[in-house]
Amino acid sequence: MATKSNGARRIVSLLRPSIVDTSVCRSCQQTLGRRQYAVATETPATETASIAKDPSASTTFPVVKPVYTINAGIALSRPPQVTRELEPFEQAYYFYQKRLNERLALPFTKYFYFKRGTPADEDWKRKILDRRTAARDIGKYNAYASDAWNDELLVDAREADPAHQVEMLVQDAEATANATSQDTSKKEEIPRPFPRVTEADKKGDEKSLDRLLPRTLYLLVQAKGGYWTLPNAPVEAGESLRLAAERTLAQSAGVNMNTWMVGYHPVGHNVLEFKRPAIDQAAGTELRGEKTFFLKARIMAGQADLSVNTLGLKDFKWLSKEEIAKYVHPGYYHDIKNMLADR
């Protein structure tokens, strides 16, 4: 009898580990010690009959399901229009490569184009002298001289500035055009490249798409409450996230923009928790907050127009990633910053 009892104990120990078993870790021992096991018992017939007669006799609590409003958001961007400015090290590096190419390339046979001793030849020699750039130790640099190896750039030399190089090329083109022109009464002018700093940059016009040309700009809108967000609106019943995003863009910034949706899947999301959830007793739901999923879009032409918006928006701005952080809530920016381009 003792043997049978010992065998049953072994089976029970295998099915349910003991809290004093050394093979059980400390965390599991604490869990087993706190766990309470209930045994299902048969409900007496009298108690069942009383519950059937009076359902309110049993204590029950309403089940409230937490829900969130699902919004479709738009990260509408204007891509960079020009390349970014070169860093000082990059300018020096490219200028060094230019000198290295001049030194290693074969000497230019100028007499193929200009006869020796002619005015054109003398003019070419003058231009070559004017184009020689400053070196730190030898003054004017000559790629074909015996000391051409000493080509270290002079600090803050204007010849290394890309803007100066472009201006010199334009002046040479104007001189050539005026020299070959038959109408000497009119001076030929070659169009200069457009400046990187626009009038919108000088005026600080944050609604213009012509500002911060080397950066990516995003459309930011101001709601009724005065807070700034990316355009967003609730997803309607039977509507996909992509269709909801397209509708949101049309209802918020108007239809005077030529836009292109990048994809069908969101690139980021934001969760807004309400301080006081709204409970709908009839539906048995508790509205805890909003979840906004953002899709990417690009503007190709046009401009935002809030005059006919149906979302109650008050204002808009085209801002870069760093500028957005100044207007939105820190928690909101934390959720969207990783989907914004750094340049």
Coordinates of C-alpha atoms in Angstrom, one line a residue:
M1 CA 0.0 0.0 0.0
A2 CA 2.9 2.3 0.8
T3 CA 4.5 1.5 -2.5
K4 CA 1.3 2.4 -4.4
S5 CA 1.1 5.7 -2.5
N6 CA 4.7 6.5 -3.3
G7 CA 4.0 5.9 -7.0
A8 CA 1.0 8.2 -7.0
R9 CA 3.0 10.9 -5.3
R10 CA 5.7 10.6 -8.1
I11 CA 3.0 11.0 -10.8
V12 CA 1.5 14.0 -9.1
S13 CA 5.0 15.6 -8.7
L14 CA 5.5 15.1 -12.5
L15 CA 2.2 16.7 -13.3
R16 CA 2.6 19.6 -10.9
P17 CA 6.1 20.6 -9.9
S18 CA 6.6 21.2 -6.2
I19 CA 7.7 24.6 -5.0
V20 CA 10.4 23.0 -3.0
D21 CA 11.8 21.0 -5.9
T22 CA 15.4 22.1 -6.6
S23 CA 14.9 21.6 -10.4
V24 CA 12.4 24.4 -10.5
C25 CA 13.8 27.9 -10.8
R26 CA 13.1 30.5 -8.1
S27 CA 10.8 32.5 -10.3
C28 CA 8.6 29.5 -11.1
Q29 CA 8.6 28.5 -7.4
Q30 CA 7.2 32.0 -6.5
T31 CA 4.6 31.7 -9.2
L32 CA 3.5 28.2 -8.1
G33 CA 3.3 29.5 -4.5
R34 CA 1.0 32.4 -5.5
R35 CA -1.2 30.3 -7.9
Q36 CA -4.6 29.4 -6.6
Y37 CA -6.5 26.4 -8.0
A38 CA -10.3 26.3 -8.0
V39 CA -12.4 23.2 -8.2
A40 CA -15.7 23.3 -10.1
T41 CA -18.6 22.3 -7.9
E42 CA -22.1 21.5 -8.8
T43 CA -24.5 24.4 -8.3
P44 CA -27.3 23.5 -5.9
A45 CA -30.8 23.1 -7.6
T46 CA -32.3 25.7 -5.2
E47 CA -29.7 28.3 -6.1
T48 CA -30.2 27.6 -9.8
A49 CA -33.9 28.1 -9.5
S50 CA -33.6 31.4 -7.7
I51 CA -31.3 32.8 -10.3
A52 CA -33.7 31.7 -13.1
K53 CA -36.6 33.5 -11.3
D54 CA -34.5 36.7 -10.6
P55 CA -31.6 37.3 -13.0
S56 CA -30.5 40.3 -11.0
A57 CA -29.8 38.1 -8.0
S58 CA -26.4 37.2 -9.6
T59 CA -23.8 39.9 -9.5
T60 CA -22.7 40.8 -13.0
F61 CA -20.5 43.7 -14.4
P62 CA -20.9 45.2 -18.0
V63 CA -18.0 44.3 -20.3
V64 CA -16.6 47.5 -21.8
K65 CA -14.4 47.0 -24.9
P66 CA -11.6 49.6 -25.4
V67 CA -11.5 51.1 -28.9
Y68 CA -9.5 53.7 -30.8
T69 CA -10.4 56.0 -33.6
I70 CA -8.3 55.1 -36.7
N71 CA -7.0 58.1 -38.7
A72 CA -5.3 58.2 -42.0
G73 CA -2.4 60.7 -42.1
I74 CA -0.4 62.2 -44.9
A75 CA 3.3 63.0 -44.9
L76 CA 3.2 65.3 -48.0
S77 CA 6.7 66.4 -49.0
R78 CA 8.4 68.6 -51.5
P79 CA 11.7 67.0 -52.5
P80 CA 15.0 69.0 -52.7
Q81 CA 15.3 71.2 -55.7
V82 CA 19.1 71.6 -55.8
T83 CA 22.0 69.9 -54.4
R84 CA 23.2 70.8 -50.9
E85 CA 26.1 73.2 -50.2
L86 CA 29.5 71.7 -50.1
E87 CA 31.4 71.5 -46.8
P88 CA 34.7 73.4 -46.6
F89 CA 36.6 70.0 -46.7
E90 CA 34.6 68.9 -49.8
Q91 CA 35.4 72.2 -51.6
A92 CA 39.1 71.8 -50.9
Y93 CA 39.0 68.1 -52.0
Y94 CA 37.3 68.8 -55.4
F95 CA 39.6 71.7 -56.0
Y96 CA 42.6 69.5 -55.3
Q97 CA 41.3 67.0 -57.8
K98 CA 41.0 69.8 -60.4
R99 CA 44.7 70.6 -59.9
L100 CA 45.7 67.0 -60.0
N101 CA 43.9 66.5 -63.3
E102 CA 45.6 69.6 -64.7
R103 CA 49.0 68.3 -63.6
L104 CA 48.5 64.8 -65.0
A105 CA 46.8 65.7 -68.2
L106 CA 48.7 66.3 -71.4
P107 CA 49.5 70.0 -72.1
F108 CA 46.9 71.7 -74.1
T109 CA 48.0 72.4 -77.7
K110 CA 46.8 75.9 -77.9
Y111 CA 48.5 76.6 -81.2
F112 CA 46.1 74.2 -82.9
Y113 CA 43.5 76.9 -82.3
F114 CA 45.5 80.1 -82.0
K115 CA 48.4 81.0 -84.3
R116 CA 51.5 82.0 -82.3
G117 CA 51.9 85.8 -81.8
T118 CA 48.3 86.6 -82.9
P119 CA 46.0 88.7 -80.7
A120 CA 43.9 85.6 -80.0
D121 CA 47.0 83.8 -78.7
E122 CA 48.0 86.8 -76.5
D123 CA 44.4 87.0 -75.2
W124 CA 44.5 83.3 -74.4
K125 CA 47.8 83.7 -72.4
R126 CA 46.2 86.5 -70.5
K127 CA 43.3 84.4 -69.5
I128 CA 45.5 81.6 -68.4
L129 CA 47.4 84.0 -66.1
D130 CA 44.2 85.3 -64.7
R131 CA 42.9 81.8 -64.0
R132 CA 45.9 80.7 -62.0
T133 CA 44.9 80.1 -58.5
A134 CA 46.8 80.8 -55.3
A135 CA 48.9 78.2 -53.6
R136 CA 50.1 78.5 -50.0
D137 CA 53.9 78.5 -50.7
I138 CA 54.5 79.4 -54.3
G139 CA 51.9 82.1 -55.0
K140 CA 50.2 81.6 -58.4
Y141 CA 49.9 77.9 -59.2
N142 CA 51.1 76.6 -62.6
A143 CA 50.3 73.0 -63.3
Y144 CA 53.1 72.7 -65.9
A145 CA 55.9 74.3 -63.8
S146 CA 58.7 72.4 -62.1
D147 CA 57.2 73.1 -58.6
A148 CA 53.7 71.9 -59.6
W149 CA 53.9 69.3 -56.9
N150 CA 53.5 72.0 -54.3
D151 CA 49.8 72.5 -54.8
E152 CA 48.5 72.9 -51.3
L153 CA 45.5 75.3 -51.4
L154 CA 45.8 78.7 -49.7
V155 CA 43.3 79.0 -46.9
D156 CA 40.2 81.2 -47.7
A157 CA 41.4 81.7 -51.3
R158 CA 38.4 82.9 -53.4
E159 CA 39.5 80.7 -56.4
A160 CA 38.4 77.6 -54.4
D161 CA 34.9 79.0 -54.0
P162 CA 32.5 77.3 -56.5
A163 CA 30.6 80.5 -57.0
H164 CA 33.7 82.3 -58.0
Q165 CA 34.5 79.6 -60.6
V166 CA 31.1 79.8 -62.1
E167 CA 31.3 83.6 -62.3
M168 CA 34.6 83.4 -64.1
L169 CA 33.2 80.9 -66.6
V170 CA 30.2 83.2 -67.3
Q171 CA 32.5 86.2 -67.8
D172 CA 34.5 84.2 -70.3
A173 CA 31.4 83.2 -72.2
E174 CA 30.2 86.8 -72.3
A175 CA 33.6 88.0 -73.6
T176 CA 33.5 85.4 -76.4
A177 CA 29.9 86.3 -77.3
N178 CA 30.6 90.0 -77.4
A179 CA 33.8 89.5 -79.4
T180 CA 32.0 87.5 -82.1
S181 CA 28.8 89.5 -82.2
Q182 CA 28.1 91.7 -85.2
D183 CA 26.0 94.1 -83.2
T184 CA 28.6 96.1 -81.2
S185 CA 25.9 98.5 -79.8
K186 CA 24.4 95.8 -77.6
K187 CA 26.3 94.0 -75.0
E188 CA 25.6 90.3 -74.7
E189 CA 24.7 89.0 -71.2
I190 CA 24.9 85.3 -70.3
P191 CA 22.2 84.3 -67.8
R192 CA 23.6 83.5 -64.3
P193 CA 22.6 80.5 -62.3
F194 CA 19.7 81.1 -60.0
P195 CA 20.8 81.8 -56.4
R196 CA 20.4 79.1 -53.7
V197 CA 18.9 81.7 -51.3
T198 CA 15.5 82.8 -52.6
E199 CA 13.3 85.7 -51.8
A200 CA 11.1 83.4 -49.7
D201 CA 14.2 82.6 -47.6
K202 CA 15.0 86.2 -47.1
K203 CA 11.4 87.1 -46.1
G204 CA 11.0 84.0 -43.9
D205 CA 7.9 83.0 -45.9
E206 CA 7.1 79.5 -44.5
K207 CA 4.1 79.1 -46.8
S208 CA 6.2 79.2 -49.9
L209 CA 7.5 76.2 -51.7
D210 CA 10.5 78.2 -53.0
R211 CA 12.3 78.2 -49.7
L212 CA 15.0 75.9 -48.4
L213 CA 15.7 74.5 -51.9
P214 CA 18.3 71.9 -50.8
R215 CA 16.0 70.5 -48.1
T216 CA 12.8 68.4 -48.0
L217 CA 9.7 70.3 -46.9
Y218 CA 6.6 68.8 -45.3
L219 CA 3.1 70.2 -45.2
L220 CA 2.0 71.0 -41.6
V221 CA -1.5 72.2 -40.8
Q222 CA -3.1 73.9 -37.8
A223 CA -6.4 72.5 -36.4
K224 CA -9.2 74.3 -34.6
G225 CA -7.5 73.9 -31.3
G226 CA -4.4 75.7 -32.4
Y227 CA -2.1 72.7 -32.4
W228 CA -0.1 71.7 -35.5
T229 CA 0.0 68.2 -37.0
L230 CA 0.4 66.5 -40.4
P231 CA -2.9 66.3 -42.3
N232 CA -5.2 63.5 -41.0
A233 CA -8.8 62.5 -40.7
P234 CA -10.7 59.4 -39.5
V235 CA -11.1 56.4 -41.8
E236 CA -14.7 55.9 -42.8
A237 CA -16.5 52.5 -42.9
G238 CA -15.6 50.3 -45.8
E239 CA -12.6 52.6 -46.7
S240 CA -9.0 51.5 -47.1
L241 CA -6.2 53.4 -45.6
R242 CA -4.9 54.5 -49.0
L243 CA -8.3 55.8 -50.1
A244 CA -8.8 57.5 -46.7
A245 CA -5.4 59.2 -47.1
E246 CA -6.2 60.5 -50.6
R247 CA -9.6 61.8 -49.4
T248 CA -7.9 63.5 -46.4
L249 CA -5.5 65.3 -48.6
A250 CA -8.2 66.6 -50.9
Q251 CA -10.4 67.7 -47.9
S252 CA -7.6 69.4 -46.0
A253 CA -5.3 71.2 -48.5
G254 CA -7.7 71.4 -51.5
V255 CA -7.4 70.0 -54.9
N256 CA -5.1 72.6 -56.4
M257 CA -2.1 70.3 -56.0
N258 CA -0.6 67.7 -58.3
T259 CA 0.3 65.0 -55.8
W260 CA 1.5 61.4 -56.0
M261 CA 1.0 58.7 -53.4
V262 CA 4.2 56.8 -52.9
G263 CA 2.8 53.5 -51.6
Y264 CA -0.1 51.6 -50.0
H265 CA 1.5 50.9 -46.6
P266 CA 2.0 53.4 -43.7
V267 CA 5.5 54.6 -42.9
G268 CA 4.8 55.5 -39.3
H269 CA 2.1 55.9 -36.7
N270 CA 1.1 58.0 -33.7
V271 CA -1.0 57.0 -30.7
L272 CA -2.9 59.6 -28.8
E273 CA -4.3 58.6 -25.4
F274 CA -7.2 60.6 -24.0
K275 CA -6.9 61.7 -20.4
R276 CA -10.6 60.9 -19.8
P277 CA -11.9 58.0 -22.0
A278 CA -15.4 58.4 -23.4
I279 CA -17.7 55.5 -22.6
D280 CA -20.6 54.6 -24.8
Q281 CA -22.9 52.6 -22.6
A282 CA -25.3 51.6 -25.5
A283 CA -22.5 50.2 -27.6
G284 CA -20.5 48.9 -24.7
T285 CA -17.3 50.6 -25.8
E286 CA -14.7 52.9 -24.3
L287 CA -13.0 55.4 -26.6
R288 CA -9.5 55.6 -25.3
G289 CA -7.8 57.7 -28.0
E290 CA -6.7 57.9 -31.6
K291 CA -4.3 56.0 -33.7
T292 CA -3.0 57.7 -36.8
F293 CA -1.2 55.9 -39.6
F294 CA 0.8 58.0 -42.0
L295 CA 1.3 57.4 -45.8
K296 CA 3.9 59.1 -47.9
A297 CA 3.0 61.5 -50.7
R298 CA 4.9 64.0 -53.0
I299 CA 3.7 67.3 -54.4
M300 CA 4.7 67.8 -58.0
A301 CA 3.0 71.1 -58.7
G302 CA 0.5 73.6 -57.2
Q303 CA 0.1 74.9 -53.7
A304 CA -1.9 74.1 -50.6
D305 CA -5.3 75.9 -50.3
L306 CA -7.3 75.8 -47.1
S307 CA -10.1 78.1 -48.3
V308 CA -12.4 75.2 -49.1
N309 CA -11.2 72.6 -46.5
T310 CA -13.8 70.6 -44.7
L311 CA -11.7 69.7 -41.6
G312 CA -11.7 73.0 -39.9
L313 CA -8.1 73.8 -40.6
K314 CA -6.8 77.3 -39.9
D315 CA -3.3 77.6 -41.3
F316 CA -0.5 75.7 -43.0
K317 CA 3.3 75.8 -43.4
W318 CA 6.0 74.0 -45.5
L319 CA 8.7 73.1 -43.0
S320 CA 11.8 71.0 -42.8
K321 CA 12.4 68.2 -40.3
E322 CA 14.1 70.5 -37.7
E323 CA 11.4 73.2 -38.1
I324 CA 8.6 70.8 -37.5
A325 CA 9.9 70.1 -34.0
K326 CA 9.3 73.7 -33.0
Y327 CA 5.6 73.6 -33.7
V328 CA 4.3 70.1 -32.8
H329 CA 4.1 68.4 -29.4
P330 CA 7.4 66.6 -28.3
G331 CA 5.6 63.3 -28.1
Y332 CA 4.1 63.7 -31.5
Y333 CA 7.5 64.6 -33.0
H334 CA 9.0 61.6 -31.3
D335 CA 6.6 59.3 -33.2
I336 CA 7.0 60.9 -36.7
K337 CA 10.7 62.1 -36.7
N338 CA 12.0 58.8 -38.1
M339 CA 9.8 58.9 -41.2
L340 CA 11.0 62.4 -42.1
A341 CA 14.0 62.9 -44.4
D342 CA 17.1 64.5 -42.9
R343 CA 17.7 66.7 -46.0

